[in-house]
Coordinates of C-alpha atoms in Angstrom, one line a residue:
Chain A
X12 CA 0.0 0.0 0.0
X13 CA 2.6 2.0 1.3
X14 CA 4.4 1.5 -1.8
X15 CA 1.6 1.9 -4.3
X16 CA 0.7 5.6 -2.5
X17 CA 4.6 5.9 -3.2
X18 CA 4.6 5.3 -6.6
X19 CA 1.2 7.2 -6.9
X20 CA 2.7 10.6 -5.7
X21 CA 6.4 9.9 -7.9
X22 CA 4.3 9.9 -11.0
X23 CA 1.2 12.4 -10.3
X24 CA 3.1 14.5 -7.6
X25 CA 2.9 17.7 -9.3
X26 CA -1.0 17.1 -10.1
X27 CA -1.4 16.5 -6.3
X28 CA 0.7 20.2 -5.9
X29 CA -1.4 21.8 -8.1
X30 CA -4.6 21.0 -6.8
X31 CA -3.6 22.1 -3.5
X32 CA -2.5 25.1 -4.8
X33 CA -5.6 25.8 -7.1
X34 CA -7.4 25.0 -3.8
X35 CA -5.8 28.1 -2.3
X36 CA -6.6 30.0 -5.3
X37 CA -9.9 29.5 -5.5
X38 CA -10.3 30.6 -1.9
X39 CA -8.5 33.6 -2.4
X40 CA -11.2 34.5 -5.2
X41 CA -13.7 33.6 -3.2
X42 CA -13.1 36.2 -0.5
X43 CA -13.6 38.8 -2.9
X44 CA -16.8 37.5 -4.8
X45 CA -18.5 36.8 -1.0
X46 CA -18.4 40.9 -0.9
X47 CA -20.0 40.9 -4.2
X48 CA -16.8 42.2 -5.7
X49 CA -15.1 41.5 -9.0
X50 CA -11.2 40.8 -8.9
X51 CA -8.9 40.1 -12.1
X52 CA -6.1 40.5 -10.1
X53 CA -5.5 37.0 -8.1
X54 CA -3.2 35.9 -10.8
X55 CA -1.3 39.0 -10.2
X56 CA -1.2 38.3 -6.3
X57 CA -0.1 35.2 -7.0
X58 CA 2.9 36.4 -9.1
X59 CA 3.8 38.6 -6.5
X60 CA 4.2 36.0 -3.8
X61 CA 6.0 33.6 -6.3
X62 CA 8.8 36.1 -7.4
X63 CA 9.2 37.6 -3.7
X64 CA 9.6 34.3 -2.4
X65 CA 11.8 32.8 -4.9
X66 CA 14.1 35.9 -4.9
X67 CA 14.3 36.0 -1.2
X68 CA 15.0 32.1 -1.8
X69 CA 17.8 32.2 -3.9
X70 CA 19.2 35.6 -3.2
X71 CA 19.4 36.0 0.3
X72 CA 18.8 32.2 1.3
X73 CA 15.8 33.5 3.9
X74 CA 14.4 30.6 5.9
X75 CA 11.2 29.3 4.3
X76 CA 8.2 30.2 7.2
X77 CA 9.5 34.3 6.4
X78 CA 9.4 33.7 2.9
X79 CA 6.1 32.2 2.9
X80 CA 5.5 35.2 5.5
X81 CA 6.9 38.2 2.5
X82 CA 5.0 36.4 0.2
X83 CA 1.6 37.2 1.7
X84 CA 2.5 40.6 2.8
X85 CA 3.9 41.7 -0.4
X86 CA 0.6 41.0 -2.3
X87 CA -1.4 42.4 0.9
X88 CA 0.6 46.1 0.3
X89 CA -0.5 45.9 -3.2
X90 CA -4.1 45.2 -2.5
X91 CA -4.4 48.1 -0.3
X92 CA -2.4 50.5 -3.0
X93 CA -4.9 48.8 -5.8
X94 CA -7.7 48.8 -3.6
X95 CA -7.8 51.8 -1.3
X96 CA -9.1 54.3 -4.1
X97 CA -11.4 52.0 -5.5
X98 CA -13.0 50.1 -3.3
X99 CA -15.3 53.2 -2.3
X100 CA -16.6 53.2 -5.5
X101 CA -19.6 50.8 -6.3
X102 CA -19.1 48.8 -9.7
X103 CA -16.5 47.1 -11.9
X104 CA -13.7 49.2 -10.9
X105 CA -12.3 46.8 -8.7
X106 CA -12.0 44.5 -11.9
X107 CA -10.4 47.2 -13.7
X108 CA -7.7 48.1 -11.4
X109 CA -6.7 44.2 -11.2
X110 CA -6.6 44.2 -14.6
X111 CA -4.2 46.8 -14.3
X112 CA -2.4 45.3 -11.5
X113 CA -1.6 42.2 -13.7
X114 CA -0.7 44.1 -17.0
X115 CA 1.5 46.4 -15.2
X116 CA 3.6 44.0 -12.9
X117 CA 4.0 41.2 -15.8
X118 CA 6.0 44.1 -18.0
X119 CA 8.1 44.9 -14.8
X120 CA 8.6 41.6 -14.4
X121 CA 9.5 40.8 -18.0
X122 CA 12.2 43.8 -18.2
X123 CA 13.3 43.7 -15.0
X124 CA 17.1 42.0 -15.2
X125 CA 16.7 41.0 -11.2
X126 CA 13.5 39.1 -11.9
X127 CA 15.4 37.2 -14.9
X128 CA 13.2 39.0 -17.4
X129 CA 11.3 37.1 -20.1
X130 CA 13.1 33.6 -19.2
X131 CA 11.7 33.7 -15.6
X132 CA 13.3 32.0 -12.4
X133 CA 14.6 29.0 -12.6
X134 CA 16.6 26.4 -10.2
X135 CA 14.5 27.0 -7.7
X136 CA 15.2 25.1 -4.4
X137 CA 12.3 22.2 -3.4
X138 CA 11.1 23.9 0.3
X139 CA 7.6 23.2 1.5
X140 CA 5.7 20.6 -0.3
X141 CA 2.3 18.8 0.6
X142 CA 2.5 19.2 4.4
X143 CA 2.4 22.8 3.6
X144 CA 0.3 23.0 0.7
X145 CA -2.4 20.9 2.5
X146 CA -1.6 22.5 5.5
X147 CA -2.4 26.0 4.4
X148 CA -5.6 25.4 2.5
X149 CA -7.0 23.0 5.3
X150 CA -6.3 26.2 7.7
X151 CA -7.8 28.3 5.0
X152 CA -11.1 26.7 4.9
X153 CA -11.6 26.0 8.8
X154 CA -11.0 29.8 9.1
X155 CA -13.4 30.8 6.5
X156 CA -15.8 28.3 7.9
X157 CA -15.4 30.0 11.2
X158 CA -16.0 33.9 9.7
X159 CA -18.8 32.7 7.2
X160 CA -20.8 31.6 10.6
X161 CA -20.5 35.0 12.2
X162 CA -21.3 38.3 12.0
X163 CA -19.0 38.8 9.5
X164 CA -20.5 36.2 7.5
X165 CA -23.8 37.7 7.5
X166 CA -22.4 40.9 6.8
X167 CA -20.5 39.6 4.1
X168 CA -23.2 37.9 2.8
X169 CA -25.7 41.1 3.1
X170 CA -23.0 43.1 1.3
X171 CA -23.3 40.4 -1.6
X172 CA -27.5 40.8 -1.9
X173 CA -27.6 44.1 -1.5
X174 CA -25.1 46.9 -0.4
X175 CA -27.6 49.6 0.4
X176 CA -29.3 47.3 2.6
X177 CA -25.9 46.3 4.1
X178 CA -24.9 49.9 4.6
X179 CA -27.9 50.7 5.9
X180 CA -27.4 48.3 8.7
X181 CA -24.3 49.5 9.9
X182 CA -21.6 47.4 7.3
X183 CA -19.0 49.2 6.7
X184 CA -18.8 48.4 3.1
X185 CA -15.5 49.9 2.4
X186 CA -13.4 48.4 5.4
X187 CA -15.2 45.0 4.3
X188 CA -14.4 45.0 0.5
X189 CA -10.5 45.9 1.2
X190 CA -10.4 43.6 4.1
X191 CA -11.5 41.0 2.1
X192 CA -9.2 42.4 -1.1
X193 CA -6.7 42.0 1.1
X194 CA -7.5 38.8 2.4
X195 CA -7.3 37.1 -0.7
X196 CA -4.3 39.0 -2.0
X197 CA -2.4 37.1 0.9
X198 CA -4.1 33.9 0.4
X199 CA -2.9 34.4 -3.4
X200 CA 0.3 34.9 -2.5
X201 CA 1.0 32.3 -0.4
X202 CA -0.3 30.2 -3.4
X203 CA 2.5 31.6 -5.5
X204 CA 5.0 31.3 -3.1
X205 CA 4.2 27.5 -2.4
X206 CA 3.9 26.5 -5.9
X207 CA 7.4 28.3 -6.8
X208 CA 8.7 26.1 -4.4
X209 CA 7.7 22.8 -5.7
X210 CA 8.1 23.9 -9.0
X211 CA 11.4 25.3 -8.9
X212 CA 10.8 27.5 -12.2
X213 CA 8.2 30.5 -12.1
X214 CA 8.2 33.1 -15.3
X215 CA 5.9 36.4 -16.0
X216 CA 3.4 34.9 -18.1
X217 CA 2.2 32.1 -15.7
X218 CA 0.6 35.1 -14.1
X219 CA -1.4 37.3 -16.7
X220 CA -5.1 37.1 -17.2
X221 CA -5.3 33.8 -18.1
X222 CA -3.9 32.7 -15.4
X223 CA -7.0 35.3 -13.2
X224 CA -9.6 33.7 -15.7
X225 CA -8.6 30.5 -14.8
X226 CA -8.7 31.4 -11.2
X227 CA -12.2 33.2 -11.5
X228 CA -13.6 29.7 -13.3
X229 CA -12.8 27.8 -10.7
X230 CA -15.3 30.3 -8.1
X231 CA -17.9 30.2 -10.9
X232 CA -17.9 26.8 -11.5
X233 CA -18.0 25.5 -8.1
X234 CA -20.3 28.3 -6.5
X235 CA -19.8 30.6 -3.8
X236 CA -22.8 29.9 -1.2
X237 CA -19.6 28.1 0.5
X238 CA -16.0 28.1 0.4
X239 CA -16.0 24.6 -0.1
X240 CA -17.2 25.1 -3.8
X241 CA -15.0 27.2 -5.1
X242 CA -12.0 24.4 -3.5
X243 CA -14.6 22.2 -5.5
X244 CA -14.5 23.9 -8.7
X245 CA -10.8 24.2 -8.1
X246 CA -10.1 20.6 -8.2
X247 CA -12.5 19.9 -11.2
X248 CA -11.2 21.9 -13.6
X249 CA -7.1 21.4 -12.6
X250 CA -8.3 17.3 -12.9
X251 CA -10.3 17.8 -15.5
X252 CA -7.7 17.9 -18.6
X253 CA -6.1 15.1 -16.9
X254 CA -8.9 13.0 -17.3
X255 CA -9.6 13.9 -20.4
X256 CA -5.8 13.2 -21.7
X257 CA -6.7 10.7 -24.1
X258 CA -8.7 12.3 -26.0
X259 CA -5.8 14.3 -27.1
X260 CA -6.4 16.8 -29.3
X261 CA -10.0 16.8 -28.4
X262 CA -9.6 17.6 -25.2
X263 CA -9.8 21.4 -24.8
X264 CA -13.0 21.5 -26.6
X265 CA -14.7 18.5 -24.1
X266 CA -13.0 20.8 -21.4
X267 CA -14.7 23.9 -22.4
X268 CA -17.9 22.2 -23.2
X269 CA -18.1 20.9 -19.8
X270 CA -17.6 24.1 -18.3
X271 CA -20.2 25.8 -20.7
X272 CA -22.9 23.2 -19.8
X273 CA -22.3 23.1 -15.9
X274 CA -23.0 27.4 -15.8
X275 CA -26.1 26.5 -17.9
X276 CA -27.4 24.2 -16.1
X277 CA -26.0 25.4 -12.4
X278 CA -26.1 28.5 -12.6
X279 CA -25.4 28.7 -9.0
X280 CA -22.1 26.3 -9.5
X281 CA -21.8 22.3 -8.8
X282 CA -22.3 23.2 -5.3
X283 CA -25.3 25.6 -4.6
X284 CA -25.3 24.5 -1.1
X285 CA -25.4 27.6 0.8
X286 CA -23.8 27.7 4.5
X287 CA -26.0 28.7 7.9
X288 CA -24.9 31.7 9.0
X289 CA -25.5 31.6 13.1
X290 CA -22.5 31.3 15.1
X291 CA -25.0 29.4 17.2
X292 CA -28.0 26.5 16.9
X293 CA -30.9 27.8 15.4
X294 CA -33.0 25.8 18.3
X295 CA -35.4 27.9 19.9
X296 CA -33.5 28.7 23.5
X297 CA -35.6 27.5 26.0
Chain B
X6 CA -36.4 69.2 27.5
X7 CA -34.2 67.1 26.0
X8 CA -32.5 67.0 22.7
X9 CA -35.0 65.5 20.0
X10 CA -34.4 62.2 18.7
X11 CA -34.5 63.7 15.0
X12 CA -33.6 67.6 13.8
X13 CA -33.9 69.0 10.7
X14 CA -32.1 72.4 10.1
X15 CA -32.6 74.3 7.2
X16 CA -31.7 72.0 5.4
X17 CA -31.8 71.9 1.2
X18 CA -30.0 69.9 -1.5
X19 CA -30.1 70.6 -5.1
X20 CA -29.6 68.8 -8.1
X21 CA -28.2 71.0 -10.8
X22 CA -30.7 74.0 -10.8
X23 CA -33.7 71.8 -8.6
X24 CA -34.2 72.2 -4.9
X25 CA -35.2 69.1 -4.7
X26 CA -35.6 69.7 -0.6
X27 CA -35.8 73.6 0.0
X28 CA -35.0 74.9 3.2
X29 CA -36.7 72.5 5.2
X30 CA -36.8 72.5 9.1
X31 CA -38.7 70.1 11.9
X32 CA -37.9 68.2 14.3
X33 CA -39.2 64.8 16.1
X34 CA -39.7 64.7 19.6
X35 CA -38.3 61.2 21.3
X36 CA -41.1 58.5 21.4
X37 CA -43.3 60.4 18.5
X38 CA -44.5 59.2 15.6
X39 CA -43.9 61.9 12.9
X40 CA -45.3 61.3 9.5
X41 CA -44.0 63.1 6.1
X42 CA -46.9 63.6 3.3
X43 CA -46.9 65.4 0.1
X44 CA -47.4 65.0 -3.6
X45 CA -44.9 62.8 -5.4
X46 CA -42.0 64.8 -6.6
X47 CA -42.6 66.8 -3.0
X48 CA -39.0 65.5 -1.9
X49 CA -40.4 63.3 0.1
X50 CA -37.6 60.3 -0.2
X51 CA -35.0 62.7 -1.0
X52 CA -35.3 63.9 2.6
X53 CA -35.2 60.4 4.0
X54 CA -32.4 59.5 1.6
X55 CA -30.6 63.0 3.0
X56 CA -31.3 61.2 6.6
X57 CA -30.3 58.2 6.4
X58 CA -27.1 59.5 4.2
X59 CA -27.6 58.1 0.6
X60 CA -27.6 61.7 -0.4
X61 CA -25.2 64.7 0.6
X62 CA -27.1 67.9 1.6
X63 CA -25.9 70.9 -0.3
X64 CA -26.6 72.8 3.1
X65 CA -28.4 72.9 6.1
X66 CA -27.6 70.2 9.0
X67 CA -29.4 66.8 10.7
X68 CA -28.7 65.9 14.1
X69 CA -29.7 62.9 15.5
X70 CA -30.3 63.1 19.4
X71 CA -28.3 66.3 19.2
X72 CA -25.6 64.9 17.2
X73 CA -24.3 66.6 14.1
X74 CA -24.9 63.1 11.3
X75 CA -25.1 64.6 7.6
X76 CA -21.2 63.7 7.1
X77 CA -21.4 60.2 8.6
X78 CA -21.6 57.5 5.8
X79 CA -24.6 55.2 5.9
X80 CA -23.1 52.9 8.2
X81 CA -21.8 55.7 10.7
X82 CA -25.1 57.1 11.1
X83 CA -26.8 53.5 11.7
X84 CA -24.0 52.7 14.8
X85 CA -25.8 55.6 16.4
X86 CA -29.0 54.6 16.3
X87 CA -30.7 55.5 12.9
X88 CA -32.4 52.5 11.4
X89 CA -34.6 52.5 7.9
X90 CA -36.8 50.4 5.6
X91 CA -37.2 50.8 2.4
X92 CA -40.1 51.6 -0.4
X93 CA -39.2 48.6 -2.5
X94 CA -38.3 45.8 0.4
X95 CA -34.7 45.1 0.1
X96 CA -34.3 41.7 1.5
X97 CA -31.7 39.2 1.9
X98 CA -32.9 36.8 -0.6
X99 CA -30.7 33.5 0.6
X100 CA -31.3 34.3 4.8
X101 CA -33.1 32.6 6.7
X102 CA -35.4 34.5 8.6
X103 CA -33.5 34.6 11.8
X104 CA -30.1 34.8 9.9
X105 CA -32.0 38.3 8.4
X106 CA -33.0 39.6 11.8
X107 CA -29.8 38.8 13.3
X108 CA -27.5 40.5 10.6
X109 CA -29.6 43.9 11.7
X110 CA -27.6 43.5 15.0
X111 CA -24.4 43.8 13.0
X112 CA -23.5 47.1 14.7
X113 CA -23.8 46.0 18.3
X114 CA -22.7 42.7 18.1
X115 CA -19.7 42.6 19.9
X116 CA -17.6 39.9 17.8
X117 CA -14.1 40.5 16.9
X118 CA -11.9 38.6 14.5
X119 CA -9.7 36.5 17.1
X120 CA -12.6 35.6 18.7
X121 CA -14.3 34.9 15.6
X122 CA -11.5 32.7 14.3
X123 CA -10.8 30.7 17.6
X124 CA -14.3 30.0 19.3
X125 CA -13.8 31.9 22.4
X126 CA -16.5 32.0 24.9
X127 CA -17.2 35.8 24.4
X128 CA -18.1 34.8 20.6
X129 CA -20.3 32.3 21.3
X130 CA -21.9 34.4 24.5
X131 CA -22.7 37.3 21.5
X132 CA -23.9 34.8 19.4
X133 CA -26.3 33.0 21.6
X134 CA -27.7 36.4 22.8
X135 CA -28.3 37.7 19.4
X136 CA -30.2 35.0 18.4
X137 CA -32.5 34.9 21.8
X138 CA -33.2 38.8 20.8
X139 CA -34.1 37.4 16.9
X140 CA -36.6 34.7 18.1
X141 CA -38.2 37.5 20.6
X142 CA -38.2 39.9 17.6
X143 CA -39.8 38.1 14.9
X144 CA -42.3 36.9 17.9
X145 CA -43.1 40.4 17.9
X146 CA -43.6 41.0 14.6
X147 CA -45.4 37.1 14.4
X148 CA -43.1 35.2 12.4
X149 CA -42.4 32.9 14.8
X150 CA -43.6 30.4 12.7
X151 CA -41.3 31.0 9.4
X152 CA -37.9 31.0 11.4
X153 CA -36.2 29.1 9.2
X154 CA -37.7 29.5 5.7
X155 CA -35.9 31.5 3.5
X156 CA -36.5 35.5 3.4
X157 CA -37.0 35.5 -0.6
X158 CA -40.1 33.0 0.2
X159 CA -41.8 34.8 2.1
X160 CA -45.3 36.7 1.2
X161 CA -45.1 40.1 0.7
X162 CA -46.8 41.6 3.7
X163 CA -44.6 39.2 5.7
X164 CA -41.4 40.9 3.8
X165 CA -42.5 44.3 4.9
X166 CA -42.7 42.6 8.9
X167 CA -39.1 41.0 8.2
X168 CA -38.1 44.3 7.1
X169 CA -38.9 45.7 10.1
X170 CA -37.5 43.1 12.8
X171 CA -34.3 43.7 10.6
X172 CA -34.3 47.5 11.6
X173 CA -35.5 47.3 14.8
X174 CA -32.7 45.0 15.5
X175 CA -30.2 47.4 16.3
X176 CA -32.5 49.2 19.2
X177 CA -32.4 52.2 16.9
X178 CA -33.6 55.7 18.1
X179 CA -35.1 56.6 15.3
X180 CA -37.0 54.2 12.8
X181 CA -37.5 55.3 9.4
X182 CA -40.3 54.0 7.3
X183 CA -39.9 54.4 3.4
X184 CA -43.8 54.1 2.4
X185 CA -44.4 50.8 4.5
X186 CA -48.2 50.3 3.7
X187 CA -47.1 50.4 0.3
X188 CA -48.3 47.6 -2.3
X189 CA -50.4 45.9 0.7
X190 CA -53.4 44.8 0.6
X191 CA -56.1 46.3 3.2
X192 CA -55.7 43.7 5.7
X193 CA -52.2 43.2 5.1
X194 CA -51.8 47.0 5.4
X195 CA -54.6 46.6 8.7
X196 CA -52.1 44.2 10.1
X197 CA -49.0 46.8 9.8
X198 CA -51.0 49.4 11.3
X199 CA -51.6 47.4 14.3
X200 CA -47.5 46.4 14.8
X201 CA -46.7 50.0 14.3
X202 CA -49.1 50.7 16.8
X203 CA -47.2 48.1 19.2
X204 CA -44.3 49.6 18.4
X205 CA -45.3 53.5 19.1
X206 CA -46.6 52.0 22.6
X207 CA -42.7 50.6 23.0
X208 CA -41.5 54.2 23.0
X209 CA -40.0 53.5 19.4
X210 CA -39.3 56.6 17.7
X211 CA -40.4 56.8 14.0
X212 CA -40.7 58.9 11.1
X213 CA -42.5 57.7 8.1
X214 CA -43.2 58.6 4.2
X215 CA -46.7 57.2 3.6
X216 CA -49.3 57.9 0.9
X217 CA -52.2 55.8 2.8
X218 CA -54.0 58.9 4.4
X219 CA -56.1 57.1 6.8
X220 CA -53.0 55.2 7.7
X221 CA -51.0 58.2 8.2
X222 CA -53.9 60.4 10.4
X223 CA -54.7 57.4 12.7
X224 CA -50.9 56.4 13.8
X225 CA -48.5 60.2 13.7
X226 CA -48.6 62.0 16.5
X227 CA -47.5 64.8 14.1
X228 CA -47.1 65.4 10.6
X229 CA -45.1 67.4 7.9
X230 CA -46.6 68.4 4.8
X231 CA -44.2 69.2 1.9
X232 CA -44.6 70.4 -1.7
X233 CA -42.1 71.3 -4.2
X234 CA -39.4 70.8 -1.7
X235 CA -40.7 73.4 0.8
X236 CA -43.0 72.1 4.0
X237 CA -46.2 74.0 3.4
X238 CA -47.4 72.9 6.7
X239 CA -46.7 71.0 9.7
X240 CA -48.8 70.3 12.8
X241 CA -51.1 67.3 14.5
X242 CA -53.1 65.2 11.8
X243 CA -56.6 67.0 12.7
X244 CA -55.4 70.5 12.3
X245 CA -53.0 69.1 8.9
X246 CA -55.9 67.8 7.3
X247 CA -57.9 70.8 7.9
X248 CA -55.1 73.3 6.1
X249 CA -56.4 74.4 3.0
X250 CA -52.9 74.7 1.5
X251 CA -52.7 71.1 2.3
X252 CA -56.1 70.8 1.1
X253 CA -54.9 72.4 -2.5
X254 CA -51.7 71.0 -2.7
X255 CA -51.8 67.2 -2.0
X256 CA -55.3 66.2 -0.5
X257 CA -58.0 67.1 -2.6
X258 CA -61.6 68.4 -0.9
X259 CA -63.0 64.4 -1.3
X260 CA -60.4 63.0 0.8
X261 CA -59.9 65.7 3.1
X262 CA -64.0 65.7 3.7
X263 CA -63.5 61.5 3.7
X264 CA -61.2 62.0 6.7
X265 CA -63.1 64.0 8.4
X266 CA -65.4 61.3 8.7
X267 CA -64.5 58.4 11.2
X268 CA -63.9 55.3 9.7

């Protein structure tokens, strides 16, 4: 058995990384849809935390728990730059911004001679792996679990319905929408920073929009009443062209078309199921 | 005397060349119910939306229970004690009932992030308290029954009663009702009547936007008239309804003669 799981990891292990980290992703887009905000920006987050962690890595040699500790703050700083100014504004400018974010810090990142320009990173050292990887998105959920049954859940999940209602009741929308920017920038770039690790090779275009579409999908196909859907979603659609491997050069296409007929026909994602809210029983107290 | 719960101050906003609110003053004494009439286009929800701070005031000033409020956001203004409703109910689709009620305590419920995160006993002390005080709210408003079922589910005039345990979560000083007999049937609207009543005889202070006449004489202690933006008249419902620039303006001879009469 013992062997067989041994085997199993040697020849899927960086499948088994990626899910993980797509797990984390998905979470960290999930923070910012459960405002009833738009992001575009997690992939940029995400390449944040990679490149921070791997230059701290291999330039300075910084022991790995402060790496993975830049690599969240990093992202957080831009969140609040990116988010501060728009986040009191109502809309998609949230989604523009990110946009921005992305576009801007993948040209930097490109030309930059430090960041080894077009060619990326590479020779990464191995730090971290599924301890950590599991680690951090098993922490991830139990704490959203925890806020999502609070009042910061409700409030989160007023905000969401409706904002002038939210407002209305005391919500401080702006303090909630760049919390929760903020939030996810982190979660984002601990993703990066943990998948530059097992990867050992990161460059600027594993980060630009496709890379934040990707990471949107996974939210929209799995739902948000939860954050277990998006984590859902998340495995699903990094499996998915696995799976479908043998169907070769047919395989995109059955990819897309599953996505297409899953937001057709749950519109709400695979997993609709919405979580209580109530810190405590609902039972009538006696 | 003390300060009142609600003071209007000369207060007037424009939009481009409109007063929509012109120079408008009154103020609501604690524990009254103080009812706003008038035409539509009188500026009616423009003044509640300058209260409740969904629109800036191009002068003038509100103070609630003395307190300077027209440059608190919203949310600022509902932490000290200002709590609305609104014309077209704005519910939380995907609550439950008691979820609804409970997210209206959001600014007094003591429950920080630590806590949140790790379980403490504080947490879960808030949390058990808040959702006593939402079962003995929607008792009072009598929807014991739908705890549970989902807020988007409910019947209309059952909405409206939700909408109202929501607000009067937060013990608010000052309740403000956006049209609530609106869209109700008459025993629907019968039934509000009677909660507001209940409500007026727990000291709750409210002011309320209504276009139901009878409605509006039977339950204000007081009323505003306004027209154009300007009040035209304010005063108890018996001397309101009596005012013949009222009269002109808003109520037409039928209904003012139709109120005269008791129902």
């Amino acid at each position: 058995m013992a062997e067989f799981l041994d085997d199993f990891l040697f020849t899927y292990q960086n499948l088994v990384y990626s899910l993980g980290v797509n797990g984390l992703l998905a979470l960290s887009i999930y923070v910012v849809l459960a405002v009833g905000q738009l992001s575009i920006g997690q992939a940029a987050f995400m390449g944040l935390g990679a490149y921070v962690s791997a230059l701290l890595t291999v330039k300075l040699g910084v022991a790995f728990p402060l790496v993975l500790l830049a690599a969240m703050i990093t992202p957080a700083l831009a969140a609040l730059v990116v988010g501060a100014p728009t986040l009191r504004l109502s809309g998609v400018y949230l989604a523009l911004a990110t946009i921005g974010l992305g576009e801007v810090q993948r040209i930097v990142f490109i030309n930059a001679e430090f960041t080894g320009g077009a060619l990326g990173l590479s020779g990464i050292p191995t730090r971290g792996g599924l301890i950590s990887i599991y680690g951090s998105l098993a922490l991830a959920l139990v704490a959203f679990v925890c806020v999502a049954r609070s009042k910061i859940g409700r409030a989160m999940e007023a905000m969401r319905e409706d904002e002038l209602a939210a407002g209305a009741l005391g919500v401080d929308l702006p303090a909630y929408k760049l919390g929760a920017l903020v939030v996810s920038a982190m979660l984002a770039g601990l993703a990066g920073a943990l998948n530059a690790h097992v990867s050992s090779f990161i460059s600027p275009n594993d980060y630009g929009f496709d890379a934040a579409v990707t990471i949107l999908s996974f939210a929209l196909l799995g739902g948000i009443g939860s954050p277990f859907g998006p984590v859902l979603g998340a495995f699903i659609l990094t499996l998915l062209p696995e799976v479908l491997r043998p169907l070769a050069d047919y395989k995109t296409v059955v990819n897309g078309a599953i996505i297409v007929v899953a937001v057709i026909f749950m519109p709400r994602g695979l997993l609709a199921w919405r979580m209580g809210r109530a810190g405590a029983a609902f039972r009538r107290p006696k | 005397m003390s300060a009142p719960s609600l003071e209007i101050a000369q207060l007037t906003v424009r939009f481009g060349g409109l007063a929509a609110v012109d120079d408008v003053s009154f103020a609501v004494a604690p524990g009254r119910v103080h009812g706003l009439i008038g035409p539509n286009g009188a500026g009616k929800t423009t003044l509640f939306n300058l209260v409740c701070g969904l629109v800036a005031p191009t002068s003038g000033a509100i103070r609630l229970d003395g307190q300077r409020i027209d440059a608190l956001p919203s949310w600022g203004r509902s932490k000290l004690g200002l709590a609305r409703t609104f014309q077209n109910i704005r519910m939380f689709n995907d609550m439950s009932v008691l979820e609804t009620v409970m997210t209206g305590m959001h600014a007094g419920l003591a429950e920080s992030l630590p806590a949140v995160l790790l379980r403490l006993p504080s947490f879960r002390r808030a949390e058990r308290a808040a959702l006593e005080k939402a079962w003995e709210l929607i008792d009072f408003v009598g929807l014991a029954d739908a705890a549970q079922r989902r807020s988007g589910d409910l019947p209309y005039g059952d909405q409206r009663r939700l909408e109202i345990a929501r607000a009067l979560a937060c013990e608010p000083r000052l309740l403000l009702l956006d049209e609530p007999a609106a869209g109700m049937n008459p025993s629907e609207t019968h039934a509000l009547e009677e909660l507001l009543e209940r409500l007026k005889g727990r000291g709750v202070t409210m002011l309320l936007v209504e276009h139901d006449m009878h409605f509006v004489m039977r339950l204000c202690d007081e009323i505003t008239v306004l027209n154009f933006g300007r009040k035209i008249a304010q005063g108890a419902p018996v001397d309101v309804r009596a005012d013949p620039a009222v009269v002109e303006a808003y109520l037409g001879a039928k209904v003012a003669r139709s109120l005269e009469a008791p129902r």
